[in-house]
């Protein structure tokens, strides 16, 4: 899990231990970590996503029709059904990476009484 890895490598104890190792050993460790990372990327493993029943429950409790949230590595519009003639949906925003090709910079334009509109910056 990335968050556990991140917490580990940012700890001063781990950094001191890692940097005390010979360069060749550190390079071997780095190569192994990269190989594991690439293997996970190519495996097609899915990322965690929002639980649809919970999204519907939240929309009902808040009396809203649209849930907008940060990226889950799959920016998309999810139609969750229709209630009393109103479409329920969940909008997932992209992550932001200006250095990517093509750049991923997406915002939503919110206008009263109009569905949100995706804009690429």
C-alpha positions as a Markdown table, in Angstrom:
| # | Residue | x | y | z |
|---|---|---|---|---|
| 1 | Unk | 0.0 | 0.0 | 0.0 |
| 2 | Unk | 1.4 | 3.3 | -1.1 |
| 3 | Unk | 0.4 | 5.2 | 2.1 |
| 4 | Unk | 2.3 | 2.7 | 4.3 |
| 5 | Unk | 5.3 | 2.9 | 2.0 |
| 6 | Unk | 5.3 | 6.7 | 2.0 |
| 7 | Unk | 5.1 | 6.8 | 5.8 |
| 8 | Unk | 7.9 | 4.3 | 6.1 |
| 9 | Unk | 10.4 | 6.0 | 3.7 |
| 10 | Unk | 9.7 | 9.4 | 5.3 |
| 11 | Unk | 10.6 | 8.3 | 8.8 |
| 12 | Unk | 14.0 | 9.6 | 9.9 |
| 13 | Unk | 14.9 | 6.2 | 11.4 |
| 14 | Unk | 14.3 | 4.4 | 8.0 |
| 15 | Unk | 16.2 | 7.1 | 6.1 |
| 16 | Unk | 19.2 | 6.9 | 8.4 |
| 17 | Unk | 19.3 | 3.1 | 8.1 |
| 18 | Unk | 18.8 | 3.2 | 4.3 |
| 19 | Unk | 21.5 | 5.9 | 3.8 |
| 20 | Unk | 24.0 | 4.0 | 6.0 |
| 21 | Unk | 23.9 | 1.1 | 3.5 |
| 22 | Unk | 26.5 | 0.9 | 0.7 |
| 23 | Unk | 25.5 | 2.6 | -2.6 |
| 24 | Unk | 25.3 | -0.7 | -4.5 |
| 25 | Unk | 22.9 | -2.1 | -1.9 |
| 26 | Unk | 20.7 | 1.1 | -2.1 |
| 27 | Unk | 20.7 | 0.8 | -5.9 |
| 28 | Unk | 19.6 | -2.8 | -5.7 |
| 29 | Unk | 16.8 | -2.0 | -3.3 |
| 30 | Unk | 15.7 | 0.9 | -5.5 |
| 31 | Unk | 15.7 | -1.3 | -8.6 |
| 32 | Unk | 13.6 | -3.9 | -6.7 |
| 33 | Unk | 11.1 | -1.4 | -5.6 |
| 34 | Unk | 10.8 | 0.0 | -9.2 |
| 35 | Unk | 10.3 | -3.5 | -10.5 |
| 36 | Unk | 7.5 | -4.2 | -8.0 |
| 37 | Unk | 5.9 | -0.9 | -8.8 |
| 38 | Unk | 5.9 | -1.5 | -12.6 |
| 39 | Unk | 4.6 | -5.0 | -12.0 |
| 40 | Unk | 1.6 | -3.6 | -10.1 |
| 41 | Unk | 1.0 | -1.0 | -12.8 |
| 42 | Unk | 1.0 | -3.6 | -15.6 |
| 43 | Unk | -1.2 | -6.1 | -13.7 |
| 44 | Unk | -4.3 | -4.0 | -14.3 |
| 45 | Unk | -5.1 | -4.0 | -10.6 |
| 46 | Unk | -8.0 | -1.8 | -9.8 |
| 47 | Unk | -7.8 | 1.1 | -7.4 |
| 48 | Unk | -10.3 | 1.6 | -4.6 |
| 49 | Unk | -13.4 | 3.4 | -5.7 |
| 50 | Unk | -16.4 | 4.9 | -4.0 |
| 51 | Unk | -19.0 | 2.6 | -2.7 |
| 52 | Unk | -22.1 | 3.2 | -4.8 |
| 53 | Unk | -24.7 | 2.4 | -2.1 |
| 54 | Unk | -22.9 | 4.8 | 0.2 |
| 55 | Unk | -22.9 | 7.5 | -2.5 |
| 56 | Unk | -26.6 | 7.0 | -3.0 |
| 57 | Unk | -27.2 | 7.2 | 0.8 |
| 58 | Unk | -25.2 | 10.4 | 1.0 |
| 59 | Unk | -27.1 | 12.0 | -1.9 |
| 60 | Unk | -30.4 | 11.0 | -0.2 |
| 61 | Unk | -29.4 | 12.3 | 3.2 |
| 62 | Unk | -28.2 | 15.7 | 1.8 |
| 63 | Unk | -31.1 | 16.0 | -0.6 |
| 64 | Unk | -28.7 | 16.6 | -3.5 |
| 65 | Unk | -28.4 | 15.0 | -7.0 |
| 66 | Unk | -24.6 | 15.3 | -7.6 |
| 67 | Unk | -21.6 | 14.1 | -5.6 |
| 68 | Unk | -18.3 | 15.6 | -6.7 |
| 69 | Unk | -15.1 | 14.2 | -5.3 |
| 70 | Unk | -11.3 | 14.0 | -5.9 |
| 71 | Unk | -9.7 | 11.5 | -8.2 |
| 72 | Unk | -9.7 | 7.8 | -7.7 |
| 73 | Unk | -7.4 | 7.3 | -10.7 |
| 74 | Unk | -10.4 | 7.1 | -13.0 |
| 75 | Unk | -12.0 | 10.5 | -13.8 |
| 76 | Unk | -15.5 | 9.8 | -15.0 |
| 77 | Unk | -19.2 | 10.6 | -14.6 |
| 78 | Unk | -21.2 | 7.9 | -13.0 |
| 79 | Unk | -24.9 | 7.9 | -13.4 |
| 80 | Unk | -26.4 | 6.4 | -10.2 |
| 81 | Unk | -30.1 | 6.2 | -11.3 |
| 82 | Unk | -33.1 | 8.5 | -11.2 |
| 83 | Unk | -35.2 | 9.5 | -8.3 |
| 84 | Unk | -38.4 | 11.5 | -8.7 |
| 85 | Unk | -37.4 | 12.4 | -12.2 |
| 86 | Unk | -34.0 | 13.7 | -11.2 |
| 87 | Unk | -30.8 | 12.1 | -12.4 |
| 88 | Unk | -28.4 | 11.1 | -9.6 |
| 89 | Unk | -24.7 | 11.2 | -10.5 |
| 90 | Unk | -21.2 | 11.0 | -9.1 |
| 91 | Unk | -18.4 | 13.1 | -10.8 |
| 92 | Unk | -14.8 | 12.0 | -10.2 |
| 93 | Unk | -12.2 | 14.7 | -10.9 |
| 94 | Unk | -8.9 | 14.0 | -12.6 |
| 95 | Unk | -5.7 | 14.4 | -10.7 |
| 96 | Unk | -3.6 | 17.4 | -11.7 |
| 97 | Unk | -0.3 | 16.9 | -13.5 |
| 98 | Unk | 0.9 | 19.7 | -15.7 |
| 99 | Unk | 4.0 | 17.7 | -16.7 |
| 100 | Unk | 2.1 | 14.6 | -17.9 |
| 101 | Unk | 1.5 | 14.1 | -21.6 |
| 102 | Unk | -1.1 | 15.1 | -22.3 |
| 103 | Unk | -1.4 | 17.4 | -19.2 |
| 104 | Unk | -4.1 | 16.4 | -16.8 |
| 105 | Unk | -5.7 | 19.7 | -15.6 |
| 106 | Unk | -9.4 | 19.5 | -15.2 |
| 107 | Unk | -11.9 | 21.8 | -13.4 |
| 108 | Unk | -15.6 | 22.0 | -13.2 |
| 109 | Unk | -17.7 | 25.0 | -14.1 |
| 110 | Unk | -20.7 | 25.3 | -11.7 |
| 111 | Unk | -23.7 | 27.3 | -12.9 |
| 112 | Unk | -27.0 | 27.5 | -11.0 |
| 113 | Unk | -29.6 | 25.1 | -12.4 |
| 114 | Unk | -27.2 | 23.6 | -14.8 |
| 115 | Unk | -25.2 | 20.3 | -14.6 |
| 116 | Unk | -21.5 | 20.8 | -13.8 |
| 117 | Unk | -19.4 | 21.2 | -16.9 |
| 118 | Unk | -15.9 | 19.6 | -17.2 |
| 119 | Unk | -13.2 | 21.9 | -18.6 |
| 120 | Unk | -9.6 | 21.0 | -19.4 |
| 121 | Unk | -7.2 | 23.8 | -18.5 |
